[in-house]
Short mmCIF file of C-alpha atoms in Angstrom, two decimals:
data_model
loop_
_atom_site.label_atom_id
_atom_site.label_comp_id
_atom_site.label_asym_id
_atom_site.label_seq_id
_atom_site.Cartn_x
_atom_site.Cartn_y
_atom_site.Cartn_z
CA UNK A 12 15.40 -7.33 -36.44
CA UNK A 13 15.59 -4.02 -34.71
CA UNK A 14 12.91 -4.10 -31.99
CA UNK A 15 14.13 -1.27 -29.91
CA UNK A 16 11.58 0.93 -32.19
CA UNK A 17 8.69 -1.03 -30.38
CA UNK A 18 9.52 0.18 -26.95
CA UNK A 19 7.74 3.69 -26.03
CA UNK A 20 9.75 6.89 -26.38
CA UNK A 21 10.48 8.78 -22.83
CA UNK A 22 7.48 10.89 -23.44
CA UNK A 23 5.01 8.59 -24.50
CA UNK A 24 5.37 7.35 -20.89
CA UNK A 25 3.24 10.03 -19.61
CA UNK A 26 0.02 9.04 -21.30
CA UNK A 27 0.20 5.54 -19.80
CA UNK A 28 -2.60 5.14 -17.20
CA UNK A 29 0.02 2.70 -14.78
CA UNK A 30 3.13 4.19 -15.47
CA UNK A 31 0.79 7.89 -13.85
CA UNK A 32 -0.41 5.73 -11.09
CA UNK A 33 3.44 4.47 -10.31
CA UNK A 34 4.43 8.22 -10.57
CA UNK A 35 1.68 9.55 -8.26
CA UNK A 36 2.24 6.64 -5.54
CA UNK A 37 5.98 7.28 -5.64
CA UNK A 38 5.26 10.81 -4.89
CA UNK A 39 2.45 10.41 -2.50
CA UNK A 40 4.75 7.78 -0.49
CA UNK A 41 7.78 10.36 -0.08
CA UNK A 42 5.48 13.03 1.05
CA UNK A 43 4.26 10.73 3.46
CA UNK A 44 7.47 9.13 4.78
CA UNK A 45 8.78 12.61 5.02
CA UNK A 46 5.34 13.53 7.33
CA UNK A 47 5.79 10.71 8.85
CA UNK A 48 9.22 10.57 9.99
CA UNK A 49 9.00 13.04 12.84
CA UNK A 50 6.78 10.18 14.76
CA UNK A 51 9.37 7.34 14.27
CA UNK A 52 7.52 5.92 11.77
CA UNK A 53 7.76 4.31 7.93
CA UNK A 54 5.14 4.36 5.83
CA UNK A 55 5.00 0.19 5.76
CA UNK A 56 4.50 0.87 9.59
CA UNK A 57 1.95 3.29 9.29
CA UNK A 58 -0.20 0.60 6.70
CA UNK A 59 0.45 -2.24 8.95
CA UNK A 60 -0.77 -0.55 12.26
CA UNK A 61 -3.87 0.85 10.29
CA UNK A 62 -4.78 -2.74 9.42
CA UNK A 63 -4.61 -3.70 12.51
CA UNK A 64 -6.46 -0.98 13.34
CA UNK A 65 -9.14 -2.29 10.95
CA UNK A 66 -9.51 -5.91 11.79
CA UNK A 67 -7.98 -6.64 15.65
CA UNK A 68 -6.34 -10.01 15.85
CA UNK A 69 -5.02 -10.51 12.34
CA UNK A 70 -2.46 -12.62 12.04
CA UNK A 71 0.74 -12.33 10.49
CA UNK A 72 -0.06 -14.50 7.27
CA UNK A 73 -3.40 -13.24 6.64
CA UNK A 74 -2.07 -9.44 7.07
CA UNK A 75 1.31 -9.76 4.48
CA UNK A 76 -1.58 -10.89 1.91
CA UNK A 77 -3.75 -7.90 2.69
CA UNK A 78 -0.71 -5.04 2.69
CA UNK A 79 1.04 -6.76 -0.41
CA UNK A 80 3.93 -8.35 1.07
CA UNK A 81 5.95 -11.24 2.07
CA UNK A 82 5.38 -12.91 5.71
CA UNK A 83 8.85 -11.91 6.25
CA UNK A 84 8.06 -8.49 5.80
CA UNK A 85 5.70 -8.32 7.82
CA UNK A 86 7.10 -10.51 10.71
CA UNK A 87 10.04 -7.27 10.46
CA UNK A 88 7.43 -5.11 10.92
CA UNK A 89 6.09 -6.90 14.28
CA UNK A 90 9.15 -7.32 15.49
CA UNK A 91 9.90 -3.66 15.36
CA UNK A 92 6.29 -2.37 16.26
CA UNK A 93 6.39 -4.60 19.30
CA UNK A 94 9.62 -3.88 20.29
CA UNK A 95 8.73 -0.74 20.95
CA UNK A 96 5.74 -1.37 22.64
CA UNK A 97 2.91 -0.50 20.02
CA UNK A 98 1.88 -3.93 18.85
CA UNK A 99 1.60 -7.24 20.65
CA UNK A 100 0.90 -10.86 19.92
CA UNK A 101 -1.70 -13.19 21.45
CA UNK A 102 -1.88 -16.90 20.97
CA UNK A 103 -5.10 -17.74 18.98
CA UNK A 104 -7.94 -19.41 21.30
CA UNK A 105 -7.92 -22.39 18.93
CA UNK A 106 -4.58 -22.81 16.86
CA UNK A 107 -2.19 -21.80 19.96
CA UNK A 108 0.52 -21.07 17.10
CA UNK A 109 -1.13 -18.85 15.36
CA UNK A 110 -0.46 -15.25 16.85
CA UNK A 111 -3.19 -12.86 16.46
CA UNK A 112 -2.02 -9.22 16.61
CA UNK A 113 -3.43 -6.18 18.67
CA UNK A 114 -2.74 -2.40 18.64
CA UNK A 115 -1.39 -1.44 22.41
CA UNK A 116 -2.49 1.92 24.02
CA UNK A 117 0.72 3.27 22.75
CA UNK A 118 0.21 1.67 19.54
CA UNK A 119 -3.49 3.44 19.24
CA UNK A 120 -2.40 6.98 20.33
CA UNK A 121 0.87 6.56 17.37
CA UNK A 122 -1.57 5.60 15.07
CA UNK A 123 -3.89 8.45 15.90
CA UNK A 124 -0.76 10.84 15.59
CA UNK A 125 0.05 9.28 12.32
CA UNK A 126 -3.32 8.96 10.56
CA UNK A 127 -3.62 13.05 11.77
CA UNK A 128 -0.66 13.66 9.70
CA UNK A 129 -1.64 11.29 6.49
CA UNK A 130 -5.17 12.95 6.97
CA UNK A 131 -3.29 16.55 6.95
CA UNK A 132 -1.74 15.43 3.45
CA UNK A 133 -4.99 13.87 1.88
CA UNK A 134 -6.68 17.27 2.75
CA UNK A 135 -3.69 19.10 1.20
CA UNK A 136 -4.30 16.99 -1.90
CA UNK A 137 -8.23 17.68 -1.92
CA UNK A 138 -7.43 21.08 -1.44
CA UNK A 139 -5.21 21.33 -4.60
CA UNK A 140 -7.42 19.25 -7.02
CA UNK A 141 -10.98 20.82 -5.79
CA UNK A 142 -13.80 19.31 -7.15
CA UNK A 143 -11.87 16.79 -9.27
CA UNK A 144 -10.68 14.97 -6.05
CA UNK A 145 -14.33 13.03 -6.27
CA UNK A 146 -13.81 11.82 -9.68
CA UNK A 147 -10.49 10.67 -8.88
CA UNK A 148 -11.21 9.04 -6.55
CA UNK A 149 -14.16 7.40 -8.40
CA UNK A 150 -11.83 6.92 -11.09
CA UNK A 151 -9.00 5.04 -8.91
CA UNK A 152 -12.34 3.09 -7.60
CA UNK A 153 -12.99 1.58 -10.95
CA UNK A 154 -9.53 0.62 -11.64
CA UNK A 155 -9.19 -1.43 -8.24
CA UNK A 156 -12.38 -2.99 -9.51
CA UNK A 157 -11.38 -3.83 -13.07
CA UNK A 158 -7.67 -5.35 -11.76
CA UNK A 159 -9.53 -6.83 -9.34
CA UNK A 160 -11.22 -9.52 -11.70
CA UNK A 161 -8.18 -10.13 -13.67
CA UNK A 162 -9.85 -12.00 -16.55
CA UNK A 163 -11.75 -8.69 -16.99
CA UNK A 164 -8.11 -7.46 -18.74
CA UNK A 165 -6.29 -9.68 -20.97
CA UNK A 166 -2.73 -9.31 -20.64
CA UNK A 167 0.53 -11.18 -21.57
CA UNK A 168 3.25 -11.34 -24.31
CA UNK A 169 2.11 -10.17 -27.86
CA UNK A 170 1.93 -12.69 -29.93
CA UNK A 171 4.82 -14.32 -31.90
CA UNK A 172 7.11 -12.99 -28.49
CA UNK A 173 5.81 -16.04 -26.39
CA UNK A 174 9.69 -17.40 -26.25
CA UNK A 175 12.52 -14.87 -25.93
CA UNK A 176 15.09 -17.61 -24.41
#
């Protein structure tokens, strides 16, 4: 049985809702890492410091959850950040091995410099898409909320494709 008919043609992959999003991310990261670079800084450095930013003292656990990644990500990340004198590590008044993590001065005035130049793109963006940039916005809104409550969107294998071993 021939199922390569069942897979999408090329084009059809444009009216997909999460293959767009994919496409739009990919380009919104390059033009980012591309602002970015000038300041010594990645993208996944950029997020990191921001949350940070956000909630002082997060540990490294509880912040790879919250940016998507693996602790070991993440504990790259530090290492780098605080190498070079943006981030640093305090031991956590009551668990003294957990390390809670805090922006340095340096650390503040990079991220300032690099939220100036993601701010510069969003308003490039905005600028481009007008008065649509609210409802996109809105619209990106409502998909975060229906992924976020997972059993709001049934998903898996289509049925009678349950084992392909």
């Amino acid at each position: 049985m021939d199922q390569s008919r069942d897979v999408p043609e090329p084009s059809a992959l444009r009216q997909r809702v999460t293959w767009a999003l994919r496409r739009a991310e990919f380009a919104v990261q390059a033009i980012k890492e591309q602002g970015l670079r000038p300041l010594g800084l990645a993208v996944p450095h950029y997020s990191l410091l921001m949350a940070i930013h956000a909630e002082p003292g997060l540990a490294g656990a509880e912040l790879a959850r919250r940016l998507g990644v693996t602790p070991q990500a993440v504990a790259s990340l530090v290492a780098r950040l605080e190498q070079r004198g943006h981030l640093e590590r305090r031991a956590h008044p009551r668990h003294g091995h957990v390390q809670e993590l805090y922006l340095t001065e340096d650390g503040r005035e990079l991220l300032r410099l690099a939220d100036a130049v993601i701010s510069q793109i969003e308003q490039q963006i905005g600028l481009e898409l007008g008065d649509e940039t609210t409802r996109l916005v809105a619209l990106l809104e409502r998909v975060i909320d229906l992924t976020a409550d997972r059993s709001a969107l049934p998903f898996g294998l289509p049925e009678g494709n349950e084992d392909r071993s």
